[in-house]
CSV table of C-alpha atoms and ligand atoms in Angstrom, one decimal:
chain,number,residue,atom,x,y,z
A,17,TYR,CA,-26.0,74.6,-4.6
A,18,ILE,CA,-26.1,71.1,-4.5
A,19,THR,CA,-26.0,69.2,-8.2
A,20,ASP,CA,-28.7,67.4,-9.9
A,21,GLU,CA,-26.0,64.8,-10.0
A,22,TYR,CA,-25.7,64.4,-5.8
A,23,VAL,CA,-29.6,65.5,-5.2
A,24,GLN,CA,-31.7,63.2,-8.0
A,25,PRO,CA,-31.5,59.6,-6.3
A,26,TYR,CA,-32.6,60.7,-3.3
A,27,MET,CA,-35.7,62.6,-4.2
A,28,ILE,CA,-38.6,61.1,-3.8
A,29,TYR,CA,-42.3,63.3,-4.6
A,30,ASP,CA,-43.8,63.5,-1.7
A,31,ASP,CA,-46.8,66.1,-1.3
A,32,SER,CA,-45.2,67.8,1.7
A,33,MET,CA,-41.7,68.0,-0.3
A,34,GLN,CA,-43.7,69.5,-3.0
A,35,ALA,CA,-45.2,71.8,-0.7
A,36,ALA,CA,-41.5,72.3,0.9
A,37,TYR,CA,-40.4,73.5,-2.3
A,38,VAL,CA,-43.2,74.7,-4.2
A,39,ASP,CA,-45.3,77.1,-3.0
A,40,LYS,CA,-48.5,77.0,-5.6
A,41,ALA,CA,-49.6,80.2,-5.0
A,42,LYS,CA,-45.8,81.8,-6.8
A,43,LEU,CA,-45.5,79.4,-8.8
A,44,THR,CA,-46.9,81.2,-12.0
A,45,GLY,CA,-45.3,84.4,-11.5
A,46,GLU,CA,-42.4,82.4,-10.4
A,47,LEU,CA,-41.8,80.2,-13.7
A,48,GLN,CA,-42.1,83.6,-15.4
A,49,GLU,CA,-39.5,84.8,-13.5
A,50,GLY,CA,-37.4,82.0,-13.8
A,51,ILE,CA,-38.1,81.8,-17.8
A,52,ALA,CA,-37.1,85.6,-18.2
A,53,GLN,CA,-33.6,85.1,-16.2
A,54,GLU,CA,-32.8,82.2,-17.5
A,55,GLN,CA,-33.0,79.6,-14.5
A,56,PHE,CA,-34.4,77.1,-16.5
A,57,LYS,CA,-31.8,74.8,-18.6
A,58,VAL,CA,-32.5,71.8,-20.7
A,59,TYR,CA,-30.3,69.3,-20.0
A,60,TYR,CA,-29.3,66.2,-22.9
A,61,GLN,CA,-29.2,62.9,-21.7
A,62,PRO,CA,-27.3,60.6,-24.4
A,63,VAL,CA,-29.6,57.3,-26.0
A,64,ILE,CA,-26.9,54.5,-26.9
A,65,ASP,CA,-27.3,52.2,-29.8
A,66,ALA,CA,-27.5,48.2,-28.2
A,67,LYS,CA,-25.8,47.1,-31.1
A,68,THR,CA,-23.1,50.0,-32.1
A,69,GLY,CA,-22.6,51.3,-28.3
A,70,LYS,CA,-23.1,54.6,-30.2
A,71,ILE,CA,-24.8,57.6,-29.4
A,72,ALA,CA,-28.5,57.7,-31.0
A,73,SER,CA,-30.6,59.8,-30.0
A,74,ALA,CA,-31.0,61.8,-26.3
A,75,GLU,CA,-33.7,63.5,-24.6
A,76,ALA,CA,-33.9,67.0,-23.6
A,77,LEU,CA,-34.4,67.1,-19.6
A,78,ILE,CA,-35.3,69.8,-18.0
A,79,ARG,CA,-34.1,71.1,-14.7
A,80,TRP,CA,-34.9,74.8,-12.4
A,81,ILE,CA,-32.2,76.4,-10.8
A,82,HIS,CA,-33.8,78.3,-8.7
A,83,PRO,CA,-31.8,81.8,-6.6
A,84,GLU,CA,-33.0,80.7,-3.9
A,85,LYS,CA,-33.9,77.0,-3.0
A,86,GLY,CA,-31.3,75.6,-5.4
A,87,PHE,CA,-31.8,72.7,-7.9
A,88,ILE,CA,-35.5,71.5,-8.0
A,89,SER,CA,-36.5,68.3,-8.9
A,90,PRO,CA,-38.6,68.0,-12.3
A,91,GLY,CA,-40.1,65.5,-10.7
A,92,LEU,CA,-41.5,68.3,-7.8
A,93,PHE,CA,-42.3,71.1,-10.3
A,94,ILE,CA,-43.6,69.6,-13.9
A,95,PRO,CA,-46.4,68.2,-11.9
A,96,ALA,CA,-47.2,71.6,-10.0
A,97,ILE,CA,-46.8,73.6,-13.2
A,98,GLU,CA,-49.2,71.1,-15.1
A,99,GLU,CA,-52.0,71.1,-12.4
A,100,ASP,CA,-51.9,75.3,-13.0
A,101,GLY,CA,-52.3,74.9,-16.6
A,102,HIS,CA,-48.6,76.2,-17.7
A,103,ILE,CA,-46.8,73.2,-18.9
A,104,SER,CA,-47.2,74.0,-22.1
A,105,GLU,CA,-45.0,77.6,-21.6
A,106,LEU,CA,-42.3,75.7,-19.9
A,107,ASP,CA,-42.5,73.0,-22.9
A,108,PHE,CA,-41.6,75.6,-26.0
A,109,TYR,CA,-39.4,76.9,-23.7
A,110,VAL,CA,-37.6,73.3,-23.6
A,111,LEU,CA,-38.4,72.9,-27.9
A,112,LYS,CA,-36.9,76.0,-29.0
A,113,LYS,CA,-33.6,76.0,-26.8
A,114,VAL,CA,-33.4,72.0,-28.3
A,115,TRP,CA,-34.3,73.8,-32.4
A,116,GLN,CA,-31.7,76.0,-31.6
A,117,PHE,CA,-29.2,74.0,-30.6
A,118,ILE,CA,-29.4,71.8,-33.2
A,119,ASN,CA,-29.8,74.6,-35.4
A,120,GLU,CA,-26.2,75.6,-34.5
A,121,ARG,CA,-24.4,72.6,-34.7
A,122,TYR,CA,-25.6,72.2,-38.1
A,123,GLU,CA,-24.5,75.8,-39.1
A,124,LYS,CA,-21.0,75.2,-37.5
A,125,ASN,CA,-21.2,72.0,-39.4
A,126,LYS,CA,-21.0,69.3,-36.3
A,127,PHE,CA,-22.1,66.3,-35.6
A,128,VAL,CA,-25.5,66.0,-34.4
A,129,VAL,CA,-28.0,63.4,-33.3
A,130,PRO,CA,-32.0,63.7,-32.4
A,131,VAL,CA,-32.9,65.5,-29.7
A,132,SER,CA,-36.5,63.8,-28.0
A,133,VAL,CA,-38.7,66.1,-25.9
A,134,ASN,CA,-40.7,65.8,-23.8
A,135,LEU,CA,-45.4,66.6,-24.5
A,136,SER,CA,-47.6,67.0,-21.7
A,137,TRP,CA,-50.7,66.5,-23.2
A,138,MET,CA,-51.9,70.5,-22.0
A,139,ASP,CA,-49.5,71.2,-24.8
A,140,PHE,CA,-51.6,69.8,-27.6
A,141,TYR,CA,-54.6,72.2,-26.7
A,142,ASP,CA,-51.8,75.1,-27.3
A,143,GLU,CA,-52.9,76.1,-30.7
A,144,VAL,CA,-49.6,78.1,-30.9
A,145,MET,CA,-47.4,76.1,-30.2
A,146,MET,CA,-49.0,73.8,-32.4
A,147,GLU,CA,-49.0,75.9,-35.2
A,148,THR,CA,-45.4,76.8,-34.7
A,149,ILE,CA,-44.1,72.6,-34.5
A,150,ILE,CA,-45.7,71.7,-37.8
A,151,LYS,CA,-44.7,75.4,-39.3
A,152,GLU,CA,-40.9,74.5,-38.0
A,153,ILE,CA,-40.8,70.8,-38.7
A,154,ASP,CA,-42.1,71.8,-42.1
A,155,GLN,CA,-38.8,74.4,-42.2
A,156,PHE,CA,-36.5,71.8,-41.0
A,157,LYS,CA,-38.1,69.6,-43.4
A,158,GLU,CA,-36.6,71.9,-46.8
A,159,VAL,CA,-33.4,71.4,-45.2
A,160,GLY,CA,-33.0,68.1,-44.5
A,161,ARG,CA,-33.7,68.4,-41.0
A,162,GLU,CA,-37.0,66.8,-40.1
A,163,TYR,CA,-35.8,63.7,-38.3
A,164,MET,CA,-34.1,66.0,-35.9
A,165,THR,CA,-36.6,66.6,-33.1
A,166,ARG,CA,-38.9,64.0,-31.6
A,167,PHE,CA,-41.3,63.8,-29.2
A,168,GLU,CA,-42.3,61.8,-25.8
A,169,ILE,CA,-45.7,61.3,-24.5
A,170,THR,CA,-46.8,59.4,-21.6
A,171,GLU,CA,-49.0,56.6,-21.9
A,172,THR,CA,-51.7,58.7,-19.7
A,173,SER,CA,-51.3,62.0,-21.9
A,174,TYR,CA,-51.0,59.4,-24.9
A,175,ALA,CA,-54.8,58.5,-24.0
A,176,ALA,CA,-56.0,61.6,-23.8
A,177,ILE,CA,-54.8,63.2,-26.8
A,178,ARG,CA,-55.4,60.0,-29.2
A,179,GLU,CA,-59.0,60.6,-28.0
A,180,ASN,CA,-59.1,64.5,-28.8
A,181,ARG,CA,-56.8,65.5,-30.8
A,182,SER,CA,-55.3,62.8,-33.2
A,183,ASP,CA,-55.6,65.0,-35.9
A,184,ILE,CA,-52.8,66.7,-34.6
A,185,LEU,CA,-50.6,62.9,-33.8
A,186,GLU,CA,-52.1,62.7,-37.8
A,187,SER,CA,-50.0,65.7,-38.8
A,188,PHE,CA,-46.9,65.1,-37.1
A,189,ARG,CA,-47.2,61.3,-38.5
A,190,ILE,CA,-47.6,62.2,-42.0
A,191,ARG,CA,-43.8,64.4,-40.9
A,192,ASN,CA,-42.5,61.5,-40.6
A,193,THR,CA,-42.2,62.7,-36.8
A,194,LYS,CA,-41.4,60.4,-34.6
A,195,ILE,CA,-42.9,60.0,-31.6
A,196,LEU,CA,-42.3,58.0,-28.3
A,197,LEU,CA,-44.7,56.4,-26.0
A,198,ASP,CA,-42.8,57.4,-22.6
A,199,ASP,CA,-42.9,55.0,-19.6
A,200,PHE,CA,-44.6,52.5,-21.1
A,201,GLY,CA,-45.7,50.0,-18.5
A,202,SER,CA,-45.7,52.3,-15.2
A,203,GLY,CA,-49.2,53.3,-14.9
A,204,PHE,CA,-52.6,51.5,-15.5
A,205,SER,CA,-53.1,52.0,-19.3
A,206,SER,CA,-50.5,49.4,-21.0
A,207,PHE,CA,-51.0,45.9,-23.6
A,208,GLY,CA,-54.4,46.8,-24.9
A,209,MET,CA,-54.0,50.5,-26.0
A,210,LEU,CA,-51.1,49.5,-27.6
A,211,GLN,CA,-53.4,48.0,-30.5
A,212,ASP,CA,-54.9,51.0,-31.3
A,213,TYR,CA,-51.5,53.6,-31.0
A,214,ASP,CA,-49.5,54.7,-33.1
A,215,PHE,CA,-45.5,55.1,-32.5
A,216,ASP,CA,-42.3,54.7,-33.3
A,217,ILE,CA,-40.5,54.1,-30.1
A,218,LEU,CA,-41.3,52.4,-26.7
A,219,LYS,CA,-39.6,53.2,-24.3
A,220,ILE,CA,-39.6,50.6,-20.8
A,221,ASP,CA,-40.3,52.1,-18.0
A,222,MET,CA,-37.6,52.1,-15.5
A,223,SER,CA,-39.4,50.5,-12.7
A,224,PHE,CA,-38.6,47.2,-14.8
A,225,ILE,CA,-35.0,48.0,-15.6
A,226,ARG,CA,-34.9,48.6,-11.2
A,227,LYS,CA,-37.1,45.2,-10.6
A,228,MET,CA,-34.9,42.4,-13.0
A,229,GLU,CA,-32.2,42.1,-10.8
A,230,GLU,CA,-34.8,40.8,-7.8
A,231,ASN,CA,-37.3,39.1,-9.8
A,232,PRO,CA,-36.6,36.9,-12.8
A,233,LYS,CA,-40.4,37.8,-13.8
A,234,THR,CA,-39.5,41.2,-14.3
A,235,LYS,CA,-36.9,39.6,-17.1
A,236,SER,CA,-39.8,37.8,-18.8
A,237,ILE,CA,-41.9,40.9,-19.1
A,238,VAL,CA,-39.2,43.0,-20.6
A,239,ARG,CA,-37.8,40.2,-23.4
A,240,ASN,CA,-42.1,40.2,-24.1
A,241,ILE,CA,-42.2,43.9,-24.0
A,242,ILE,CA,-38.9,43.9,-26.3
A,243,GLY,CA,-40.4,40.7,-28.9
A,244,MET,CA,-43.8,41.9,-29.2
A,245,ALA,CA,-43.0,45.9,-30.1
A,246,HIS,CA,-40.7,44.2,-32.6
A,247,GLU,CA,-43.5,42.5,-33.9
A,248,MET,CA,-45.7,45.6,-34.3
A,249,ASP,CA,-42.5,47.5,-36.0
A,250,ILE,CA,-42.2,49.4,-33.0
A,251,GLU,CA,-37.9,50.3,-31.4
A,252,THR,CA,-37.8,49.6,-28.0
A,253,VAL,CA,-35.4,51.9,-25.3
A,254,ALA,CA,-34.9,50.5,-22.2
A,255,GLU,CA,-34.6,54.0,-19.8
A,256,GLY,CA,-32.5,54.2,-15.9
A,257,VAL,CA,-30.6,51.4,-17.1
A,258,GLU,CA,-27.5,51.9,-14.6
A,259,THR,CA,-25.5,48.5,-14.4
A,260,GLU,CA,-23.1,46.2,-16.7
A,261,GLU,CA,-25.7,43.3,-15.8
A,262,GLN,CA,-28.6,45.1,-16.9
A,263,VAL,CA,-26.9,46.4,-20.1
A,264,ARG,CA,-25.7,43.0,-20.4
A,265,PHE,CA,-29.3,41.5,-20.3
A,266,LEU,CA,-31.1,43.9,-22.8
A,267,LYS,CA,-28.2,43.6,-25.2
A,268,GLN,CA,-29.3,40.1,-25.3
A,269,SER,CA,-32.8,40.6,-25.3
A,270,GLY,CA,-32.8,42.2,-28.3
A,271,CYS,CA,-33.8,45.5,-26.9
A,272,ASP,CA,-32.4,48.5,-29.3
A,273,TYR,CA,-31.5,51.7,-27.4
A,274,ILE,CA,-30.5,52.1,-23.9
A,275,GLN,CA,-30.6,55.2,-22.0
A,276,GLY,CA,-29.4,55.6,-17.9
A,277,TYR,CA,-26.7,56.4,-15.9
A,278,TYR,CA,-24.1,53.2,-16.9
A,279,TYR,CA,-23.8,55.4,-20.4
A,280,SER,CA,-24.4,58.9,-19.4
A,281,ARG,CA,-26.6,61.3,-16.4
A,282,PRO,CA,-28.1,64.1,-18.3
A,283,LEU,CA,-25.8,66.7,-19.2
A,284,PRO,CA,-25.6,70.4,-19.9
A,285,GLU,CA,-25.4,71.8,-23.2
A,286,ASP,CA,-21.3,72.5,-22.8
A,287,GLU,CA,-20.8,68.9,-21.6
A,288,PHE,CA,-23.0,67.2,-24.3
A,289,ILE,CA,-21.2,68.9,-26.6
A,290,GLU,CA,-18.2,67.3,-25.4
A,291,PHE,CA,-19.9,64.1,-25.4
A,292,LEU,CA,-20.8,64.6,-29.4
A,293,GLU,CA,-17.4,65.9,-30.2
A,294,LYS,CA,-15.8,62.4,-28.5
A,295,GLU,CA,-19.0,60.4,-30.4
A,296,SER,CA,-18.0,61.9,-34.1
A,297,LEU,CA,-14.3,60.7,-33.4
A,298,LYS,CA,-15.7,57.0,-32.5
A,299,ASN,CA,-15.5,54.6,-36.1
B,314,C2E,P1,-38.8,60.9,-18.6
B,314,C2E,O1,-38.8,61.3,-19.2
B,314,C2E,O2,-39.3,59.2,-17.8
B,314,C2E,O3,-37.5,61.3,-18.3
B,314,C2E,C1,-35.9,59.7,-17.7
B,314,C2E,C2,-35.8,60.3,-16.6
B,314,C2E,O4,-35.2,59.5,-15.6
B,314,C2E,C3,-35.2,61.7,-15.6
B,314,C2E,O5,-35.2,62.2,-14.8
B,314,C2E,C4,-33.9,61.4,-16.3
B,314,C2E,O6,-32.8,62.1,-15.9
B,314,C2E,C5,-33.6,60.0,-15.0
B,314,C2E,N1,-32.4,59.3,-15.9
B,314,C2E,C6,-32.2,58.8,-16.5
B,314,C2E,N2,-31.5,57.8,-16.5
B,314,C2E,C7,-31.4,57.5,-15.4
B,314,C2E,C8,-30.6,56.4,-14.5
B,314,C2E,O7,-29.9,55.3,-14.8
B,314,C2E,N3,-31.7,56.6,-12.8
B,314,C2E,C9,-32.5,57.3,-12.6
B,314,C2E,N4,-32.4,56.9,-10.9
B,314,C2E,N5,-32.6,58.1,-13.2
B,314,C2E,C10,-32.7,58.4,-14.5
B,314,C2E,P2,-35.7,64.1,-14.8
B,314,C2E,O8,-35.1,64.5,-15.0
B,314,C2E,O9,-35.8,64.2,-13.0
B,314,C2E,O10,-37.3,64.2,-15.2
B,314,C2E,C11,-38.1,63.8,-13.9
B,314,C2E,C12,-39.9,63.5,-15.0
B,314,C2E,O11,-40.2,64.8,-15.5
B,314,C2E,C13,-39.5,63.0,-16.7
B,314,C2E,O12,-39.9,61.8,-17.2
B,314,C2E,C14,-40.3,64.0,-17.4
B,314,C2E,O13,-41.6,63.1,-17.2
B,314,C2E,C15,-40.8,65.0,-16.6
B,314,C2E,N6,-39.9,66.5,-17.2
B,314,C2E,C16,-38.7,66.1,-17.4
B,314,C2E,N7,-38.2,67.4,-18.2
B,314,C2E,C17,-39.5,67.9,-18.9
B,314,C2E,C18,-40.3,69.4,-19.7
B,314,C2E,O14,-39.2,69.3,-20.4
B,314,C2E,N8,-41.5,68.5,-20.0
B,314,C2E,C19,-42.1,67.9,-19.7
B,314,C2E,N9,-43.7,68.2,-19.5
B,314,C2E,N10,-42.0,66.9,-18.9
B,314,C2E,C20,-40.3,67.1,-18.6
B,315,MG,MG1,-39.3,61.2,-21.6
B,316,MG,MG1,-39.9,57.9,-18.9
B,317,MG,MG1,-41.1,59.7,-15.9
């Protein structure tokens, strides 16, 4: 089958494509089957510390390698699974794999970094998942691993969660679990909401990074998002960074972390381990 690397840049979300790839009526069954048959793979994309050039963390990103359809982009199946109301099964699966990965690295005494998992607002209504997360974080804390898992929540999801499930956000907060605001600037929400939000890291949406080259105003926006975040004691990650020029500008602007193909694509577990091994030798 064609790999992620070749398909991804050309995949554009579109209703007709979704129909072709994801038959909604069959989705729930396919999802269960997919999980059971390990068709879903967790990839890890390194996030680099802009100051040191070393790996600081990683983001877990799901991939579906379907036996007949081949690689299906998360941009296609995640919205469909969300609409179907089954996203928490998948997110929980990813989270358990990530915990397993982190624990294995510790057991082998190997270098590992914190990993962030994407959560949908729907996950916050899955009581079993939420209770398990809290329990697991507490267990991690006992062995000093409480910083190892983080959660990414998009602006839109965050607004809904804050409105209805602020108790859960609070239980994450008191446990020092880092929350990342994903895709900042891509939705309708944005600036006004920052004054009421409580999160640790802001991820500047890749659409800004894309646009920086052609539009000098975009550079001003990016620079000022970083400055504003810092004044609020929030760290920043730039997403979708592909060129040296973008890296240079982001470093100059004080961006804390950089994520993108420039440093690394999302990697399957074995390649991510290789990446970590190489990084652990850096000093
Ligand atoms: P996201 O959370 O904003 O993830 C970042 C996306 O940007 C990923 O797309 C990643 O592969 C892509 N990316 C990273 N660096 C670059 C770059 O330099 N250039 C370009 N063109 N793209 C880059 P991906 O993996 O296709 O995922 C798309 C979205 O699907 C994610 O956006 C996230 O919203 C969702 N998603 C992925 N995995 C999960 C999951 O396990 N659970 C949930 N709920 N959503 C997920
Ligand atoms: Mg994300
Ligand atoms: Mg994002
Ligand atoms: Mg996104």
